[in-house]
mmCIF file of C-alpha atoms in Angstrom:
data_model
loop_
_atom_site.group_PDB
_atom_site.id
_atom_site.type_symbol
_atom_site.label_atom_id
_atom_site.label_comp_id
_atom_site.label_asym_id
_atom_site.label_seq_id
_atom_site.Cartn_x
_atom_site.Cartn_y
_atom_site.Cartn_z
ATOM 1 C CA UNK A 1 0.000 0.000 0.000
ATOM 2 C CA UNK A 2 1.595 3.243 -0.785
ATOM 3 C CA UNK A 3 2.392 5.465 1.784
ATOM 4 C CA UNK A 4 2.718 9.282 2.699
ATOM 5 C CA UNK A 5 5.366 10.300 4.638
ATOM 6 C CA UNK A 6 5.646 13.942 5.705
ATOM 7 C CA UNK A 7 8.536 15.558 7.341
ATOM 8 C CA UNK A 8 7.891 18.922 9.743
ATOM 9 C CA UNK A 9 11.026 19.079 10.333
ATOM 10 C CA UNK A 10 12.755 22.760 8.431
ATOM 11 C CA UNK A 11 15.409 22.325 6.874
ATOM 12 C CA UNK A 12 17.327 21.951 3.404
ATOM 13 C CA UNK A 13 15.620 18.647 2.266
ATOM 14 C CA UNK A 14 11.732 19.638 3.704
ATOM 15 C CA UNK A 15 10.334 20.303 0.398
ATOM 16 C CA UNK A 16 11.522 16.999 -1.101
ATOM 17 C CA UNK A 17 10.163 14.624 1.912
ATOM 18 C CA UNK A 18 7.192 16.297 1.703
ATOM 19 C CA UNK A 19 6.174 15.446 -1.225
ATOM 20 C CA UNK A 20 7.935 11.969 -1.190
ATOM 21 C CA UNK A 21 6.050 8.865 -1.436
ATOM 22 C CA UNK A 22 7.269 5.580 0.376
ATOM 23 C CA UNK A 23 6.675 2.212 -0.955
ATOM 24 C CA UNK A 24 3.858 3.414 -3.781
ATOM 25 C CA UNK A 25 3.370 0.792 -6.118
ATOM 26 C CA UNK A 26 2.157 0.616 -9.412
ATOM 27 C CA UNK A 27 1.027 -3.047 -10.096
ATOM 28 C CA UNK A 28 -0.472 -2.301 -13.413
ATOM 29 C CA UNK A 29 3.335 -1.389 -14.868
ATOM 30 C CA UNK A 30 4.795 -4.939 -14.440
ATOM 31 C CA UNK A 31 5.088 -6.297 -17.576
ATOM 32 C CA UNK A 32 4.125 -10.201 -18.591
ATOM 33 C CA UNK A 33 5.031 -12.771 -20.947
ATOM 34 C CA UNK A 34 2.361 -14.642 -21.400
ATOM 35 C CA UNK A 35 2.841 -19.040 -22.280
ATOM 36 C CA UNK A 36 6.183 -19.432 -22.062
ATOM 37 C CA UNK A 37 6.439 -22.795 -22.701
ATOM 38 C CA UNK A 38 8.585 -23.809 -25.261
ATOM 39 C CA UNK A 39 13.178 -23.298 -25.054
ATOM 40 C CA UNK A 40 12.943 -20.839 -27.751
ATOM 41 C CA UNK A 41 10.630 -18.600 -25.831
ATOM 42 C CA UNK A 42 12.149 -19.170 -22.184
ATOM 43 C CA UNK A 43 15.420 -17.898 -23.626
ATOM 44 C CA UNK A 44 14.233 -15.141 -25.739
ATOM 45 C CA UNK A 45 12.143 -14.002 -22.132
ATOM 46 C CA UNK A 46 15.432 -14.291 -19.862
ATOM 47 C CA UNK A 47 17.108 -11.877 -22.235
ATOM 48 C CA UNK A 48 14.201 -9.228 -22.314
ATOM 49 C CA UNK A 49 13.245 -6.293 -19.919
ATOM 50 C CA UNK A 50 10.211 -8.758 -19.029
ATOM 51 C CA UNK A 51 9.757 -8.390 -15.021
ATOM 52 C CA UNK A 52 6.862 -11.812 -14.909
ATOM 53 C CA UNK A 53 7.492 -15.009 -16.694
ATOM 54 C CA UNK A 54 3.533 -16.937 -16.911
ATOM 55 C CA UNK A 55 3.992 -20.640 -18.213
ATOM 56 C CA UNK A 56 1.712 -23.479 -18.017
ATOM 57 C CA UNK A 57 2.821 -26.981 -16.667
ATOM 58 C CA UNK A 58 0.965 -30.310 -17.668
ATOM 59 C CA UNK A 59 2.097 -33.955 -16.924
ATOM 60 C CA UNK A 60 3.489 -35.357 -20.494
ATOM 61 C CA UNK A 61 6.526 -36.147 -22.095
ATOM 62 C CA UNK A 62 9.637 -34.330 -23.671
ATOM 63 C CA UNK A 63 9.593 -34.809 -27.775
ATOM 64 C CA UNK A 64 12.995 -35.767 -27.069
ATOM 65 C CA UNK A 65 11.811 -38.929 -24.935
ATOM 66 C CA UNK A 66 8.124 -39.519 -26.394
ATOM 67 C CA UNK A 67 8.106 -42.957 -24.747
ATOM 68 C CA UNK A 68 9.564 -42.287 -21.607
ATOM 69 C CA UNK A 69 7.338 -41.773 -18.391
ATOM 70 C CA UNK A 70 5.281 -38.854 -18.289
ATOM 71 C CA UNK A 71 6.491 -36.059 -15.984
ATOM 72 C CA UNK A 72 5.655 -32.323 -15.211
ATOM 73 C CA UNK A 73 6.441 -30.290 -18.886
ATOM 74 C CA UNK A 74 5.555 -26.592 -20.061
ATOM 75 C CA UNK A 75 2.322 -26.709 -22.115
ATOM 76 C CA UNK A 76 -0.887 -25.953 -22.508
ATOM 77 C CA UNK A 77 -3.772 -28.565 -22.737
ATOM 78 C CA UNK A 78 -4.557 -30.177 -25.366
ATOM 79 C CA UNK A 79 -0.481 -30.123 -26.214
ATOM 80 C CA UNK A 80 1.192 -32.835 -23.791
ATOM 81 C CA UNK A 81 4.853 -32.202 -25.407
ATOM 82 C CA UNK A 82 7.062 -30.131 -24.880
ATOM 83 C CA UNK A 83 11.004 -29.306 -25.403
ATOM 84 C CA UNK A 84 11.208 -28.093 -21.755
ATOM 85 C CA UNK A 85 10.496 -29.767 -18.718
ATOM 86 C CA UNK A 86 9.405 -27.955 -15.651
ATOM 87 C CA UNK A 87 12.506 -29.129 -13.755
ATOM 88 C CA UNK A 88 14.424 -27.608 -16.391
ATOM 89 C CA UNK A 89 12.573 -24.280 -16.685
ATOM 90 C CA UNK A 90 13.128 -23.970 -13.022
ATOM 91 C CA UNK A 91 16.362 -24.027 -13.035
ATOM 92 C CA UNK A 92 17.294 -21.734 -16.122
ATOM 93 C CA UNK A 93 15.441 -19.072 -14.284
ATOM 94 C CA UNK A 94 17.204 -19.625 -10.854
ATOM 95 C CA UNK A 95 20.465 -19.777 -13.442
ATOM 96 C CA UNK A 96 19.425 -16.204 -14.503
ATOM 97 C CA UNK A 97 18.342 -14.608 -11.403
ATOM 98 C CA UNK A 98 20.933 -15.477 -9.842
ATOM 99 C CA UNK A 99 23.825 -14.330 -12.080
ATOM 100 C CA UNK A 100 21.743 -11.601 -12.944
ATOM 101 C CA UNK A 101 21.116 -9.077 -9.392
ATOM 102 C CA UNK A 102 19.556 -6.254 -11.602
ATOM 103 C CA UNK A 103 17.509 -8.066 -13.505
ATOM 104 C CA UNK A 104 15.912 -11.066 -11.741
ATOM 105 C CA UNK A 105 12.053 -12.464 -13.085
ATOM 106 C CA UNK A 106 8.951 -13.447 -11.171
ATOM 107 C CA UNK A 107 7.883 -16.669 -12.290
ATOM 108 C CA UNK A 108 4.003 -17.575 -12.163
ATOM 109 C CA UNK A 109 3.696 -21.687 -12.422
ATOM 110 C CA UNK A 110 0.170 -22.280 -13.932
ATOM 111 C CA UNK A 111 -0.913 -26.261 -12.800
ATOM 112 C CA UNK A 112 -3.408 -27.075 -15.370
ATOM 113 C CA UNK A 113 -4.065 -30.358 -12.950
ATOM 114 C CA UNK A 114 -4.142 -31.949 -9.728
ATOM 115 C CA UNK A 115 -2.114 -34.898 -11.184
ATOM 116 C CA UNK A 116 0.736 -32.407 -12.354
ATOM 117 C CA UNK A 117 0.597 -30.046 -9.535
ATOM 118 C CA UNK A 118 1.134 -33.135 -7.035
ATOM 119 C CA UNK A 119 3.778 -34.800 -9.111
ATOM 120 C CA UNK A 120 5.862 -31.526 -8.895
ATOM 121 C CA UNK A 121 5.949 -30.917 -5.383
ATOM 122 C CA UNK A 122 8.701 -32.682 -4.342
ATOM 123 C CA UNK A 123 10.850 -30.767 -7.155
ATOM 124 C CA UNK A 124 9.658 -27.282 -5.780
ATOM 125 C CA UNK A 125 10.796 -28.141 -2.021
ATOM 126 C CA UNK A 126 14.329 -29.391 -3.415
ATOM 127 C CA UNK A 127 14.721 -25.492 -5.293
ATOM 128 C CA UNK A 128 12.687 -23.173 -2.715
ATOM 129 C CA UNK A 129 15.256 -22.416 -0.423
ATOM 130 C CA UNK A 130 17.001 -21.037 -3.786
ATOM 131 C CA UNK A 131 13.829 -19.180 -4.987
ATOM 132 C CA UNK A 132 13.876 -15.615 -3.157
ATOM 133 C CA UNK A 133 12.276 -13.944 -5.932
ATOM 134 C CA UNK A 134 8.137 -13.759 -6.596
ATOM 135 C CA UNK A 135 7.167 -17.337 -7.125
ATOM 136 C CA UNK A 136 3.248 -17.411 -7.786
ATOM 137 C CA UNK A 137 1.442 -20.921 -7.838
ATOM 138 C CA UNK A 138 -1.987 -20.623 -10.316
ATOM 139 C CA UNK A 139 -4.354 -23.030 -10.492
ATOM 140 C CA UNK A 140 -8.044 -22.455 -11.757
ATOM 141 C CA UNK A 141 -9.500 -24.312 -8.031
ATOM 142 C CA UNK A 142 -13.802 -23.398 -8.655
ATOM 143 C CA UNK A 143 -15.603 -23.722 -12.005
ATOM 144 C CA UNK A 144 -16.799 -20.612 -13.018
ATOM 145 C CA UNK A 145 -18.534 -18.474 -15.433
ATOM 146 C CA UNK A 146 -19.824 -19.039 -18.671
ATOM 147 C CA UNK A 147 -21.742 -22.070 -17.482
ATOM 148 C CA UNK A 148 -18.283 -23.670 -18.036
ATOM 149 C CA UNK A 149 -18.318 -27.532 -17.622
ATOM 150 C CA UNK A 150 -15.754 -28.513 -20.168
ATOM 151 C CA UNK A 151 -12.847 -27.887 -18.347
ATOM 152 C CA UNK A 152 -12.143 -29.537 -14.798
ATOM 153 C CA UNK A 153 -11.131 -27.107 -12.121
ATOM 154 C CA UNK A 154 -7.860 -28.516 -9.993
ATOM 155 C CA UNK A 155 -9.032 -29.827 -6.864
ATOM 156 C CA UNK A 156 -9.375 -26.866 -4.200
ATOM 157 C CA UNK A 157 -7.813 -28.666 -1.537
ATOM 158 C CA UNK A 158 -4.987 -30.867 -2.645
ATOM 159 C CA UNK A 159 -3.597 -27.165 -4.305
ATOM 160 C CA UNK A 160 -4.301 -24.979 -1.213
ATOM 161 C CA UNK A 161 -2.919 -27.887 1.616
ATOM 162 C CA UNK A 162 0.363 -28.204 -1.176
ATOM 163 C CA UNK A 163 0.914 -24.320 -1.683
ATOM 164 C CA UNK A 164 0.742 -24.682 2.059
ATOM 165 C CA UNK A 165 4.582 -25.635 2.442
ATOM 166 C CA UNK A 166 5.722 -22.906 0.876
ATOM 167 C CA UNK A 167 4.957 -19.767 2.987
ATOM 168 C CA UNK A 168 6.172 -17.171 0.938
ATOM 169 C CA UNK A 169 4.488 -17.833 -2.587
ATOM 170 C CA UNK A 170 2.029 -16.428 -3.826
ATOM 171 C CA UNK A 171 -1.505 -18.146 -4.310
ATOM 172 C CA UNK A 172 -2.531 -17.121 -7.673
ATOM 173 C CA UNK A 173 -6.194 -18.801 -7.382
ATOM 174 C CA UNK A 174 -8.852 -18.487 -10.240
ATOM 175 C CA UNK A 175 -11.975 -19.738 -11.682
ATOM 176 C CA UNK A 176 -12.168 -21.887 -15.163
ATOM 177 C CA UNK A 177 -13.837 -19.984 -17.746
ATOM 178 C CA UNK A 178 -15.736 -20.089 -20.693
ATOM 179 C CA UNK A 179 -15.505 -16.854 -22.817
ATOM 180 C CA UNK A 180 -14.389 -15.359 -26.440
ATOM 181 C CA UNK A 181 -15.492 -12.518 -28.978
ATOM 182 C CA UNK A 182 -19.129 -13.667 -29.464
ATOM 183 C CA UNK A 183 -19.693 -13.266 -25.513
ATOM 184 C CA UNK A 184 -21.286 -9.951 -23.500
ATOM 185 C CA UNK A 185 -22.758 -11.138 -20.725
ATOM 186 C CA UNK A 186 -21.581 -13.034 -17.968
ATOM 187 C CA UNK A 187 -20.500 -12.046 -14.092
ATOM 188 C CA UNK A 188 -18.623 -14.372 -11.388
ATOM 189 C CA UNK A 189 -21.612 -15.319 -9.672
ATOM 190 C CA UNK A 190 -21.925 -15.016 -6.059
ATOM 191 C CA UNK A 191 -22.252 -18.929 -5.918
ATOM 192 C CA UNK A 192 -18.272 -18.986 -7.679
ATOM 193 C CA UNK A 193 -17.144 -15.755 -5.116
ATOM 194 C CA UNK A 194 -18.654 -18.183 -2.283
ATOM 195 C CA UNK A 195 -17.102 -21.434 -3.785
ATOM 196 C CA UNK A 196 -13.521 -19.571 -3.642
ATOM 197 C CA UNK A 197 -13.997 -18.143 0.073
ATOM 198 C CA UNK A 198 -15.285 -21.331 1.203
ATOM 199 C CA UNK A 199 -12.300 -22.978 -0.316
ATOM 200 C CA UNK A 200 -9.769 -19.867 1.040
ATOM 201 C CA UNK A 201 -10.989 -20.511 4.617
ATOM 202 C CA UNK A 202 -11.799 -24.568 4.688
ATOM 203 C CA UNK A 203 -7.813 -24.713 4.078
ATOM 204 C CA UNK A 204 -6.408 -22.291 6.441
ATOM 205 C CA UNK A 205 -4.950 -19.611 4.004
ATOM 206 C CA UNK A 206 -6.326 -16.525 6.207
ATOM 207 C CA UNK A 207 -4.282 -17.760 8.905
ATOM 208 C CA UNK A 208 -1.079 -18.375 7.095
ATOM 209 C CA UNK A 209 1.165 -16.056 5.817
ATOM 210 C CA UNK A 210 0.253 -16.196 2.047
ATOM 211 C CA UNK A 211 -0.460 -13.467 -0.482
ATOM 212 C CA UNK A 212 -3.557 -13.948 -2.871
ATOM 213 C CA UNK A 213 -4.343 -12.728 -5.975
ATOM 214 C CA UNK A 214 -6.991 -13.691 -7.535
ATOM 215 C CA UNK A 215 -6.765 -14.162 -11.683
ATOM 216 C CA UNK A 216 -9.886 -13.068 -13.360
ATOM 217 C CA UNK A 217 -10.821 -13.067 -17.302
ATOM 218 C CA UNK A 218 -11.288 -9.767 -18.138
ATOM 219 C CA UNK A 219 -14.147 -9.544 -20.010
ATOM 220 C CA UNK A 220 -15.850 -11.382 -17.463
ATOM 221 C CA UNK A 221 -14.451 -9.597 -14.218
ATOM 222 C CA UNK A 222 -15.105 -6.070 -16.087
ATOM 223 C CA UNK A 223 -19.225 -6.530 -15.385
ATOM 224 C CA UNK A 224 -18.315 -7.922 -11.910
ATOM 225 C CA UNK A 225 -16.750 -4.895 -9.849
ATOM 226 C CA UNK A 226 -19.291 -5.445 -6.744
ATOM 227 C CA UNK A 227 -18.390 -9.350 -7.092
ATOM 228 C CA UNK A 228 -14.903 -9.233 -6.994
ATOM 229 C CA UNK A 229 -14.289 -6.325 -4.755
ATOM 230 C CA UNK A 230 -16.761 -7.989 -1.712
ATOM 231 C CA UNK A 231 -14.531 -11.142 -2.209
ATOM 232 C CA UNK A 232 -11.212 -9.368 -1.663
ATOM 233 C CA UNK A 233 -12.720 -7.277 1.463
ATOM 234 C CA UNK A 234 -13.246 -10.682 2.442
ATOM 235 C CA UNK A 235 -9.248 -11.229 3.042
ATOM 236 C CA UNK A 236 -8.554 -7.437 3.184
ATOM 237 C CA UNK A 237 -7.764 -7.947 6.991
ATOM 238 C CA UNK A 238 -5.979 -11.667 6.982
ATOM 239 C CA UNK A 239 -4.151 -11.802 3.924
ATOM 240 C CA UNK A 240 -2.376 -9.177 1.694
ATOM 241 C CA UNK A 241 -5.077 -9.729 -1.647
ATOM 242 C CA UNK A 242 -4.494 -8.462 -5.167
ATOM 243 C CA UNK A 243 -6.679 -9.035 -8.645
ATOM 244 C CA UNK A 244 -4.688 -10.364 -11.666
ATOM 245 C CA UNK A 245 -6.405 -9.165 -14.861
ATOM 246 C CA UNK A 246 -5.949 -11.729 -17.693
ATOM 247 C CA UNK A 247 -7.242 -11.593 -21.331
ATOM 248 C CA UNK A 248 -7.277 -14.425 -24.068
ATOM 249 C CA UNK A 249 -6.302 -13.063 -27.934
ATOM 250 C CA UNK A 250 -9.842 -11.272 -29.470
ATOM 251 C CA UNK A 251 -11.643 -12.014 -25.805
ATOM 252 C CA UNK A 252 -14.890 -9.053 -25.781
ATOM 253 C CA UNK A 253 -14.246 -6.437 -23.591
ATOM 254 C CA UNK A 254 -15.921 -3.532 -21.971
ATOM 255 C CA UNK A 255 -12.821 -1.359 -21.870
ATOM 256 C CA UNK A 256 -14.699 1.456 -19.741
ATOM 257 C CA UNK A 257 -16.398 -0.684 -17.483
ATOM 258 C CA UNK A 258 -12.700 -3.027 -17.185
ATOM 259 C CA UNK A 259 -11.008 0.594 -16.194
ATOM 260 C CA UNK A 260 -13.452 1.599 -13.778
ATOM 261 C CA UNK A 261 -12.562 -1.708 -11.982
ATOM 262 C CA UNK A 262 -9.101 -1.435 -12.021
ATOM 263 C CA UNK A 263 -9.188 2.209 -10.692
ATOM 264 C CA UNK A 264 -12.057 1.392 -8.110
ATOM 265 C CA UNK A 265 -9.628 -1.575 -6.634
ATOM 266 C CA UNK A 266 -6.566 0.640 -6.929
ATOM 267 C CA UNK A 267 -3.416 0.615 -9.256
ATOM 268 C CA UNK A 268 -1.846 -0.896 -6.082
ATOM 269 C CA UNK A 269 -4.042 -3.736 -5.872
ATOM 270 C CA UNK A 270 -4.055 -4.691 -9.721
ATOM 271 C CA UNK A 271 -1.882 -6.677 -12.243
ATOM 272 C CA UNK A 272 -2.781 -6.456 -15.456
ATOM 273 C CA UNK A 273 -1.821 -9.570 -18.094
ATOM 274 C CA UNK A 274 -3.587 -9.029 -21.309
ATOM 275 C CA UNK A 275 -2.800 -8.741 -25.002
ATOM 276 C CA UNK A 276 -0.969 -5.138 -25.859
ATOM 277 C CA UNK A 277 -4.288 -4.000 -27.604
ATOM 278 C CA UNK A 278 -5.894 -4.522 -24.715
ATOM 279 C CA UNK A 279 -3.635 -2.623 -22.710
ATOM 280 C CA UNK A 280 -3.019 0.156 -25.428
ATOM 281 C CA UNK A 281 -6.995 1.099 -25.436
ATOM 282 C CA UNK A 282 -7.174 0.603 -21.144
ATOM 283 C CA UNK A 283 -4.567 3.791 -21.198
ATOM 284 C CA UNK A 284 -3.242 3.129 -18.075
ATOM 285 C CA UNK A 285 -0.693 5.833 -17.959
ATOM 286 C CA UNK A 286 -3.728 8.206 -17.961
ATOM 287 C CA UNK A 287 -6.023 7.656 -15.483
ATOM 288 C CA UNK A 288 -8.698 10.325 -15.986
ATOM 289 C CA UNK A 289 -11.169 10.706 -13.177
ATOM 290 C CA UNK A 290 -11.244 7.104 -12.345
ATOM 291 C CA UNK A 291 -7.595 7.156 -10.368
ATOM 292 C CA UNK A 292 -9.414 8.361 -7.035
ATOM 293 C CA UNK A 293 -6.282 7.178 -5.115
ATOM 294 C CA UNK A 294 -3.883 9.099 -6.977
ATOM 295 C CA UNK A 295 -6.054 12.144 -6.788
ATOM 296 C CA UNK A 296 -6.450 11.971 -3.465
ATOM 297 C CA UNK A 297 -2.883 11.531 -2.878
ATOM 298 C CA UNK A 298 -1.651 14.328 -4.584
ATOM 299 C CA UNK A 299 -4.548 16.302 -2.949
ATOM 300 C CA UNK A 300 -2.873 15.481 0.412
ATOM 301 C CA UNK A 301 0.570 15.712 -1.092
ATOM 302 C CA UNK A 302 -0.662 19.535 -1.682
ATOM 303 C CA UNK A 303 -1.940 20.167 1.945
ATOM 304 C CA UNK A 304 1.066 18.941 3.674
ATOM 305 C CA UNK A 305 3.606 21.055 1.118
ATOM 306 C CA UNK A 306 1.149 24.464 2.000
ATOM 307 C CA UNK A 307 1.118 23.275 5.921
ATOM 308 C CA UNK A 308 4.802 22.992 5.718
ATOM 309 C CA UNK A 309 5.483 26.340 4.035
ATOM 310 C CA UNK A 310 3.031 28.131 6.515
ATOM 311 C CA UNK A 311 5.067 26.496 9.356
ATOM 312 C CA UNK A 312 8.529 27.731 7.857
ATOM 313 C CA UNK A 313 6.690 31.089 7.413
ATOM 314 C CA UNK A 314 6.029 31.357 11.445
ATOM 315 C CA UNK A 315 9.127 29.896 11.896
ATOM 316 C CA UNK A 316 11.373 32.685 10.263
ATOM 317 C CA UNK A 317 9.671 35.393 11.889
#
């Protein structure tokens, strides 16, 4: 959360602590790369400006070992090959990060089952003491909106009790959905924000130390601001909560109504992971009347500076 800090105290410097704000964050400006699942793309990430790797893991095989057991790989279903395993993705990015101080990378690890989340546990514990850079562990735990029963949601509580023995990551939780360009109406139903509370508490998670943030499609989450902001006031107190804003390719969007959510939760509060025309017509750089926080910031930023200069006034007299 971004914080003010004013100094009374007259002297050289008391114009530029004034005005100084501590720890302000702007989630919105981290940038994404989005399905990194193949060599090619791991290394061409690594060498970029890129601050969060996504990728996808499934249980399959390596093309270079089609018939040997199957084992946690990058892809996305229905591809069950791939020429990178997840042990191996793991450690090119602990590679980089670590030869690389001023330019480390988050990494978000998207389990697109039970089966592949559980089979790479054991891997994760041998590497976390290594990891201390944003790890984030995704998996779509409730079925959610459209009506979507074609894709099976990873089971609630063998991901939450796992993600459980690793305090410091991350719980990237979401919803499976069912949306594209021929869609305008759907919401997270209360049913879904109840599902994923239920779920949240039943394991614990307000009384551990994690972070959530919870992914939402944004064509869907952009007609469900009262939805999605009761859920995270939900956690507000127990856990430190975030949305992550996600967008398939030509996904329908109601841009206004998508900003007004973002700047109603607070640029703090907000990652945003969609496709650059997406992100080009949300203008996040200008926030227009919808950045109330901001506003109000510099609004206090103002009172302080005129408090401070009516003190110095008194003072020289």
């Amino acid at each position: 959360m971004s914080k003010l800090f004013v100094f009374w105290m007259i002297n050289e410097d008391f114009l530029v602590g004034i005005t100084m704000v501590v720890g302000a964050e702007n989630l919105t400006a981290i940038t994404w790369a989005h399905a990194v699942n193949s060599q090619e793309l791991l290394t061409a990430t690594l060498a970029s400006n890129i601050d969060m790797i996504e990728a996808d893991i499934v249980l399959g095989h390596l093309i270079s070992d089609p018939n040997g057991p199957e084992i946690p790989v990058m892809g996305h279903p229905p591809v069950n090959t791939s020429d990178i395993s997840l042990s191996s993705f793991l450690q090119q990015i602990l590679d980089h990060n670590g030869q690389n101080a001023g330019r480390t990378k988050g990494v978000k690890l998207d389990f697109k089952s039970t089966e592949v989340f559980t089979g790479s546990l054991a891997m994760l514990t041998d590497l976390w003491s290594f990891m201390n850079y944003p790890v984030w562990l995704n998996a779509d735990i409730i079925r959610g909106p459209v009506n979507n029963t074609g894709t099976n949601p990873v089971d609630a509580n063998s991901f939450l009790s796992g993600c459980r023995a690793f305090p410091e990551a991350i719980l990237s939780i979401g919803w499976t959905t069912r949306w594209g360009p021929d869609f305008t109406e759907g919401t997270y139903t209360d049913d879904q924000i109840d599902s994923m509370s239920s779920a949240i508490r039943d394991n614990g998670i307000p009384r551990s130390s994690h972070p959530i943030t919870f992914p939402v499609r944004a064509g869907i989450a952009a007609q469900s601001q009262t939805q999605l902001t009761n859920l995270m006031k939900a956690f507000n107190e127990t856990n430190t909560v975030t949305l992550t804003i996600w967008s398939s390719e030509n996904d329908n969007v109601d841009v206004a109504k998508l900003r007004s959510l973002i700047f109603a939760v607070g640029i703090d509060k907000v990652y945003v992971d969609v496709p650059k025309d997406l992100l080009d017509q949300l203008d996040l750089g200008n926030p227009g009347n919808g950045a109330r926080k901001l506003a109000q910031l510099t609004i206090m930023s103002f009172f302080c500076l005129s408090m401070a200069l009516f003190i110095s006034h008194l003072l020289a007299k």
